[in-house]
């Protein structure tokens, strides 16, 4: 006789327990986390292993790294026009605002867009002669040809990119100190915020309009049958499209955890930020979300595994002797690189990595077509971030989509990474400073969310 699914067992347990049992301490915790255990769908890893690995090994080291100068300053254009609809107004709440850095506050090495120390940038006489020769040729090019070469380069870069990156040379692009502009609850909600997520889910997650997404605040239907139809459809998808939806759902869950963990509890002359358990329950309690909450939390672990795997694969790029986390402070930069490599080696040692070879397998022509469709859908989502009305939410939305996009770029660049030269430029695979900062900060957000679940478990266990 087949065993009933875990979800059914959890629901049966809640029904049999009755009102009296629900009043016992710990029942609130079970309603959020009863199903968030064991093995993850489409993976060989379990929740408990990930919790231990993240919370006690990765998280504390990663937080230290992200406090370093190289990773705290992120250059971004927060003034780009929404390409899809008119954003008639921006969030007027003061907590939505972002304070850009003054030029004199940014480390010289970052501001000058330099990547290596001068002594490491020195080349042999032969290399210098070659550089001068190439320079002479470049100077002979017409302005039209130079512009064409720039466009070719941008096209080559975009062909492998999962995100539409900002032009950091634009006068509107500014450096933001991420430590002084943390992701937290801003009060941005309602139809404007729903429109962002609705556009992402309804138009970019391979879903036909006939299939209704559960608990969509912009539609009237909210029945359990609607959810059953949606997940029957989802399970029938190919693994790649199913993975796409789970990545977006996991990112959405992570953002909601951050907002619940850093909620404005007291808005007086001395603001108090902290955990809002009620807010967390509204987003993840199994009963309050008609079974959606625990699914969302499991998708958080899925995106964690994807980004973890990407970091394990990109280790050779950072191990090259010539690569530096350059800010201008040689001693601290060396310490930062040592810590970064320590974290990447730790991540590489994880025994239950996601197997990306399960994606885009089979017929090469069909796989290539599906991969390009996957890339373009995600690239479109990165453009939607310019439609977010809350500027601080836009900042973190752009950073986290660029970080996830960079992780996907790494996952599908295995041969290019393996064939990188040990020294000098790597034309077939490279990461810009913006991609590096986004990659690690985005993973830092996911890692923080997993850690925060431990805190919410403890808080919910004390409730009835």
mmCIF file with all atom_site columns, N, CA and C in Angstrom, residues 399-441:
data_model
loop_
_atom_site.group_PDB
_atom_site.id
_atom_site.type_symbol
_atom_site.label_atom_id
_atom_site.label_alt_id
_atom_site.label_comp_id
_atom_site.label_asym_id
_atom_site.label_entity_id
_atom_site.label_seq_id
_atom_site.pdbx_PDB_ins_code
_atom_site.Cartn_x
_atom_site.Cartn_y
_atom_site.Cartn_z
_atom_site.occupancy
_atom_site.B_iso_or_equiv
_atom_site.pdbx_formal_charge
_atom_site.auth_seq_id
_atom_site.auth_comp_id
_atom_site.auth_asym_id
_atom_site.auth_atom_id
_atom_site.pdbx_PDB_model_num
ATOM 1   N N  . UNK A 1 399 ? 19.858 43.856 -7.469  1.00 0.00 ? 399 UNK A N  1
ATOM 2   C CA . UNK A 1 399 ? 21.051 43.141 -7.024  1.00 0.00 ? 399 UNK A CA 1
ATOM 3   C C  . UNK A 1 399 ? 20.808 41.630 -6.978  1.00 0.00 ? 399 UNK A C  1
ATOM 4   N N  . UNK A 1 400 ? 19.656 41.224 -6.428  1.00 0.00 ? 400 UNK A N  1
ATOM 5   C CA . UNK A 1 400 ? 19.424 39.784 -6.261  1.00 0.00 ? 400 UNK A CA 1
ATOM 6   C C  . UNK A 1 400 ? 19.111 39.085 -7.581  1.00 0.00 ? 400 UNK A C  1
ATOM 7   N N  . UNK A 1 401 ? 18.445 39.766 -8.499  1.00 0.00 ? 401 UNK A N  1
ATOM 8   C CA . UNK A 1 401 ? 18.237 39.145 -9.809  1.00 0.00 ? 401 UNK A CA 1
ATOM 9   C C  . UNK A 1 401 ? 19.546 39.078 -10.584 1.00 0.00 ? 401 UNK A C  1
ATOM 10  N N  . UNK A 1 402 ? 20.395 40.113 -10.458 1.00 0.00 ? 402 UNK A N  1
ATOM 11  C CA . UNK A 1 402 ? 21.698 40.044 -11.124 1.00 0.00 ? 402 UNK A CA 1
ATOM 12  C C  . UNK A 1 402 ? 22.551 38.941 -10.505 1.00 0.00 ? 402 UNK A C  1
ATOM 13  N N  . UNK A 1 403 ? 22.473 38.783 -9.193  1.00 0.00 ? 403 UNK A N  1
ATOM 14  C CA . UNK A 1 403 ? 23.232 37.726 -8.534  1.00 0.00 ? 403 UNK A CA 1
ATOM 15  C C  . UNK A 1 403 ? 22.786 36.341 -8.971  1.00 0.00 ? 403 UNK A C  1
ATOM 16  N N  . UNK A 1 404 ? 21.464 36.127 -9.031  1.00 0.00 ? 404 UNK A N  1
ATOM 17  C CA . UNK A 1 404 ? 20.959 34.829 -9.478  1.00 0.00 ? 404 UNK A CA 1
ATOM 18  C C  . UNK A 1 404 ? 21.279 34.620 -10.955 1.00 0.00 ? 404 UNK A C  1
ATOM 19  N N  . UNK A 1 405 ? 21.161 35.677 -11.755 1.00 0.00 ? 405 UNK A N  1
ATOM 20  C CA . UNK A 1 405 ? 21.512 35.577 -13.167 1.00 0.00 ? 405 UNK A CA 1
ATOM 21  C C  . UNK A 1 405 ? 22.979 35.227 -13.368 1.00 0.00 ? 405 UNK A C  1
ATOM 22  N N  . UNK A 1 406 ? 23.850 35.784 -12.530 1.00 0.00 ? 406 UNK A N  1
ATOM 23  C CA . UNK A 1 406 ? 25.282 35.464 -12.592 1.00 0.00 ? 406 UNK A CA 1
ATOM 24  C C  . UNK A 1 406 ? 25.520 34.005 -12.215 1.00 0.00 ? 406 UNK A C  1
ATOM 25  N N  . UNK A 1 407 ? 24.777 33.515 -11.221 1.00 0.00 ? 407 UNK A N  1
ATOM 26  C CA . UNK A 1 407 ? 24.888 32.102 -10.828 1.00 0.00 ? 407 UNK A CA 1
ATOM 27  C C  . UNK A 1 407 ? 24.490 31.196 -11.989 1.00 0.00 ? 407 UNK A C  1
ATOM 28  N N  . UNK A 1 408 ? 23.423 31.536 -12.697 1.00 0.00 ? 408 UNK A N  1
ATOM 29  C CA . UNK A 1 408 ? 22.999 30.737 -13.844 1.00 0.00 ? 408 UNK A CA 1
ATOM 30  C C  . UNK A 1 408 ? 24.032 30.803 -14.975 1.00 0.00 ? 408 UNK A C  1
ATOM 31  N N  . UNK A 1 409 ? 24.598 31.977 -15.183 1.00 0.00 ? 409 UNK A N  1
ATOM 32  C CA . UNK A 1 409 ? 25.655 32.136 -16.186 1.00 0.00 ? 409 UNK A CA 1
ATOM 33  C C  . UNK A 1 409 ? 26.822 31.198 -15.870 1.00 0.00 ? 409 UNK A C  1
ATOM 34  N N  . UNK A 1 410 ? 27.197 31.111 -14.596 1.00 0.00 ? 410 UNK A N  1
ATOM 35  C CA . UNK A 1 410 ? 28.303 30.243 -14.186 1.00 0.00 ? 410 UNK A CA 1
ATOM 36  C C  . UNK A 1 410 ? 27.952 28.778 -14.414 1.00 0.00 ? 410 UNK A C  1
ATOM 37  N N  . UNK A 1 411 ? 26.750 28.379 -14.024 1.00 0.00 ? 411 UNK A N  1
ATOM 38  C CA . UNK A 1 411 ? 26.345 26.977 -14.144 1.00 0.00 ? 411 UNK A CA 1
ATOM 39  C C  . UNK A 1 411 ? 26.426 26.474 -15.575 1.00 0.00 ? 411 UNK A C  1
ATOM 40  N N  . UNK A 1 412 ? 26.139 27.364 -16.526 1.00 0.00 ? 412 UNK A N  1
ATOM 41  C CA . UNK A 1 412 ? 26.108 26.938 -17.910 1.00 0.00 ? 412 UNK A CA 1
ATOM 42  C C  . UNK A 1 412 ? 27.333 27.413 -18.691 1.00 0.00 ? 412 UNK A C  1
ATOM 43  N N  . UNK A 1 413 ? 28.436 27.636 -17.976 1.00 0.00 ? 413 UNK A N  1
ATOM 44  C CA . UNK A 1 413 ? 29.701 28.020 -18.610 1.00 0.00 ? 413 UNK A CA 1
ATOM 45  C C  . UNK A 1 413 ? 30.825 27.089 -18.165 1.00 0.00 ? 413 UNK A C  1
ATOM 46  N N  . UNK A 1 414 ? 30.492 25.825 -17.927 1.00 0.00 ? 414 UNK A N  1
ATOM 47  C CA . UNK A 1 414 ? 31.470 24.897 -17.361 1.00 0.00 ? 414 UNK A CA 1
ATOM 48  C C  . UNK A 1 414 ? 32.709 24.744 -18.230 1.00 0.00 ? 414 UNK A C  1
ATOM 49  N N  . UNK A 1 415 ? 32.523 24.538 -19.512 1.00 0.00 ? 415 UNK A N  1
ATOM 50  C CA . UNK A 1 415 ? 33.688 24.320 -20.377 1.00 0.00 ? 415 UNK A CA 1
ATOM 51  C C  . UNK A 1 415 ? 34.542 25.577 -20.482 1.00 0.00 ? 415 UNK A C  1
ATOM 52  N N  . UNK A 1 416 ? 33.900 26.750 -20.502 1.00 0.00 ? 416 UNK A N  1
ATOM 53  C CA . UNK A 1 416 ? 34.655 28.005 -20.569 1.00 0.00 ? 416 UNK A CA 1
ATOM 54  C C  . UNK A 1 416 ? 35.489 28.222 -19.310 1.00 0.00 ? 416 UNK A C  1
ATOM 55  N N  . UNK A 1 417 ? 34.927 27.868 -18.152 1.00 0.00 ? 417 UNK A N  1
ATOM 56  C CA . UNK A 1 417 ? 35.656 28.017 -16.887 1.00 0.00 ? 417 UNK A CA 1
ATOM 57  C C  . UNK A 1 417 ? 36.829 27.038 -16.845 1.00 0.00 ? 417 UNK A C  1
ATOM 58  N N  . UNK A 1 418 ? 36.602 25.831 -17.300 1.00 0.00 ? 418 UNK A N  1
ATOM 59  C CA . UNK A 1 418 ? 37.668 24.823 -17.277 1.00 0.00 ? 418 UNK A CA 1
ATOM 60  C C  . UNK A 1 418 ? 38.833 25.196 -18.182 1.00 0.00 ? 418 UNK A C  1
ATOM 61  N N  . UNK A 1 419 ? 38.572 25.941 -19.240 1.00 0.00 ? 419 UNK A N  1
ATOM 62  C CA . UNK A 1 419 ? 39.617 26.287 -20.213 1.00 0.00 ? 419 UNK A CA 1
ATOM 63  C C  . UNK A 1 419 ? 40.163 27.698 -20.042 1.00 0.00 ? 419 UNK A C  1
ATOM 64  N N  . UNK A 1 420 ? 39.902 28.305 -18.886 1.00 0.00 ? 420 UNK A N  1
ATOM 65  C CA . UNK A 1 420 ? 40.434 29.647 -18.634 1.00 0.00 ? 420 UNK A CA 1
ATOM 66  C C  . UNK A 1 420 ? 41.957 29.615 -18.535 1.00 0.00 ? 420 UNK A C  1
ATOM 67  N N  . UNK A 1 421 ? 42.643 30.600 -19.085 1.00 0.00 ? 421 UNK A N  1
ATOM 68  C CA . UNK A 1 421 ? 44.092 30.690 -18.863 1.00 0.00 ? 421 UNK A CA 1
ATOM 69  C C  . UNK A 1 421 ? 44.370 31.038 -17.404 1.00 0.00 ? 421 UNK A C  1
ATOM 70  N N  . UNK A 1 422 ? 45.480 30.543 -16.883 1.00 0.00 ? 422 UNK A N  1
ATOM 71  C CA . UNK A 1 422 ? 45.795 30.803 -15.480 1.00 0.00 ? 422 UNK A CA 1
ATOM 72  C C  . UNK A 1 422 ? 46.128 32.267 -15.259 1.00 0.00 ? 422 UNK A C  1
ATOM 73  N N  . UNK A 1 423 ? 46.691 32.909 -16.257 1.00 0.00 ? 423 UNK A N  1
ATOM 74  C CA . UNK A 1 423 ? 47.050 34.328 -16.149 1.00 0.00 ? 423 UNK A CA 1
ATOM 75  C C  . UNK A 1 423 ? 46.502 35.090 -17.356 1.00 0.00 ? 423 UNK A C  1
ATOM 76  N N  . UNK A 1 424 ? 46.357 36.377 -17.178 1.00 0.00 ? 424 UNK A N  1
ATOM 77  C CA . UNK A 1 424 ? 45.906 37.224 -18.270 1.00 0.00 ? 424 UNK A CA 1
ATOM 78  C C  . UNK A 1 424 ? 44.397 37.195 -18.437 1.00 0.00 ? 424 UNK A C  1
ATOM 79  N N  . UNK A 1 425 ? 43.905 37.899 -19.448 1.00 0.00 ? 425 UNK A N  1
ATOM 80  C CA . UNK A 1 425 ? 42.461 37.993 -19.653 1.00 0.00 ? 425 UNK A CA 1
ATOM 81  C C  . UNK A 1 425 ? 41.861 36.660 -20.079 1.00 0.00 ? 425 UNK A C  1
ATOM 82  N N  . UNK A 1 426 ? 40.579 36.485 -19.761 1.00 0.00 ? 426 UNK A N  1
ATOM 83  C CA . UNK A 1 426 ? 39.856 35.272 -20.117 1.00 0.00 ? 426 UNK A CA 1
ATOM 84  C C  . UNK A 1 426 ? 38.664 35.674 -20.975 1.00 0.00 ? 426 UNK A C  1
ATOM 85  N N  . UNK A 1 427 ? 38.856 35.748 -22.307 1.00 0.00 ? 427 UNK A N  1
ATOM 86  C CA . UNK A 1 427 ? 37.804 36.299 -23.171 1.00 0.00 ? 427 UNK A CA 1
ATOM 87  C C  . UNK A 1 427 ? 36.530 35.467 -23.207 1.00 0.00 ? 427 UNK A C  1
ATOM 88  N N  . UNK A 1 428 ? 36.625 34.153 -22.977 1.00 0.00 ? 428 UNK A N  1
ATOM 89  C CA . UNK A 1 428 ? 35.430 33.308 -23.097 1.00 0.00 ? 428 UNK A CA 1
ATOM 90  C C  . UNK A 1 428 ? 34.617 33.241 -21.809 1.00 0.00 ? 428 UNK A C  1
ATOM 91  N N  . UNK A 1 429 ? 35.244 33.553 -20.699 1.00 0.00 ? 429 UNK A N  1
ATOM 92  C CA . UNK A 1 429 ? 34.492 33.635 -19.448 1.00 0.00 ? 429 UNK A CA 1
ATOM 93  C C  . UNK A 1 429 ? 35.117 34.697 -18.560 1.00 0.00 ? 429 UNK A C  1
ATOM 94  N N  . UNK A 1 430 ? 34.320 35.652 -18.172 1.00 0.00 ? 430 UNK A N  1
ATOM 95  C CA . UNK A 1 430 ? 34.795 36.654 -17.227 1.00 0.00 ? 430 UNK A CA 1
ATOM 96  C C  . UNK A 1 430 ? 33.607 37.165 -16.419 1.00 0.00 ? 430 UNK A C  1
ATOM 97  N N  . UNK A 1 431 ? 33.910 37.687 -15.263 1.00 0.00 ? 431 UNK A N  1
ATOM 98  C CA . UNK A 1 431 ? 32.899 38.302 -14.410 1.00 0.00 ? 431 UNK A CA 1
ATOM 99  C C  . UNK A 1 431 ? 33.318 39.739 -14.145 1.00 0.00 ? 431 UNK A C  1
ATOM 100 N N  . UNK A 1 432 ? 32.385 40.658 -14.293 1.00 0.00 ? 432 UNK A N  1
ATOM 101 C CA . UNK A 1 432 ? 32.658 42.043 -13.942 1.00 0.00 ? 432 UNK A CA 1
ATOM 102 C C  . UNK A 1 432 ? 32.604 42.196 -12.431 1.00 0.00 ? 432 UNK A C  1
ATOM 103 N N  . UNK A 1 433 ? 33.106 43.315 -11.942 1.00 0.00 ? 433 UNK A N  1
ATOM 104 C CA . UNK A 1 433 ? 33.022 43.557 -10.507 1.00 0.00 ? 433 UNK A CA 1
ATOM 105 C C  . UNK A 1 433 ? 31.564 43.596 -10.054 1.00 0.00 ? 433 UNK A C  1
ATOM 106 N N  . UNK A 1 434 ? 30.683 44.178 -10.876 1.00 0.00 ? 434 UNK A N  1
ATOM 107 C CA . UNK A 1 434 ? 29.267 44.246 -10.503 1.00 0.00 ? 434 UNK A CA 1
ATOM 108 C C  . UNK A 1 434 ? 28.672 42.851 -10.367 1.00 0.00 ? 434 UNK A C  1
ATOM 109 N N  . UNK A 1 435 ? 29.036 41.957 -11.262 1.00 0.00 ? 435 UNK A N  1
ATOM 110 C CA . UNK A 1 435 ? 28.533 40.582 -11.183 1.00 0.00 ? 435 UNK A CA 1
ATOM 111 C C  . UNK A 1 435 ? 29.059 39.880 -9.932  1.00 0.00 ? 435 UNK A C  1
ATOM 112 N N  . UNK A 1 436 ? 30.320 40.112 -9.600  1.00 0.00 ? 436 UNK A N  1
ATOM 113 C CA . UNK A 1 436 ? 30.907 39.476 -8.417  1.00 0.00 ? 436 UNK A CA 1
ATOM 114 C C  . UNK A 1 436 ? 30.224 39.965 -7.147  1.00 0.00 ? 436 UNK A C  1
ATOM 115 N N  . UNK A 1 437 ? 30.053 41.276 -7.037  1.00 0.00 ? 437 UNK A N  1
ATOM 116 C CA . UNK A 1 437 ? 29.406 41.849 -5.852  1.00 0.00 ? 437 UNK A CA 1
ATOM 117 C C  . UNK A 1 437 ? 27.962 41.364 -5.746  1.00 0.00 ? 437 UNK A C  1
ATOM 118 N N  . UNK A 1 438 ? 27.260 41.327 -6.872  1.00 0.00 ? 438 UNK A N  1
ATOM 119 C CA . UNK A 1 438 ? 25.872 40.868 -6.868  1.00 0.00 ? 438 UNK A CA 1
ATOM 120 C C  . UNK A 1 438 ? 25.782 39.383 -6.522  1.00 0.00 ? 438 UNK A C  1
ATOM 121 N N  . UNK A 1 439 ? 26.678 38.573 -7.081  1.00 0.00 ? 439 UNK A N  1
ATOM 122 C CA . UNK A 1 439 ? 26.662 37.127 -6.846  1.00 0.00 ? 439 UNK A CA 1
ATOM 123 C C  . UNK A 1 439 ? 26.774 36.799 -5.367  1.00 0.00 ? 439 UNK A C  1
ATOM 124 N N  . UNK A 1 440 ? 27.760 37.388 -4.701  1.00 0.00 ? 440 UNK A N  1
ATOM 125 C CA . UNK A 1 440 ? 27.987 37.044 -3.297  1.00 0.00 ? 440 UNK A CA 1
ATOM 126 C C  . UNK A 1 440 ? 26.955 37.689 -2.373  1.00 0.00 ? 440 UNK A C  1
ATOM 127 N N  . UNK A 1 441 ? 26.524 38.901 -2.684  1.00 0.00 ? 441 UNK A N  1
ATOM 128 C CA . UNK A 1 441 ? 25.499 39.520 -1.847  1.00 0.00 ? 441 UNK A CA 1
ATOM 129 C C  . UNK A 1 441 ? 24.153 38.827 -2.014  1.00 0.00 ? 441 UNK A C  1
#
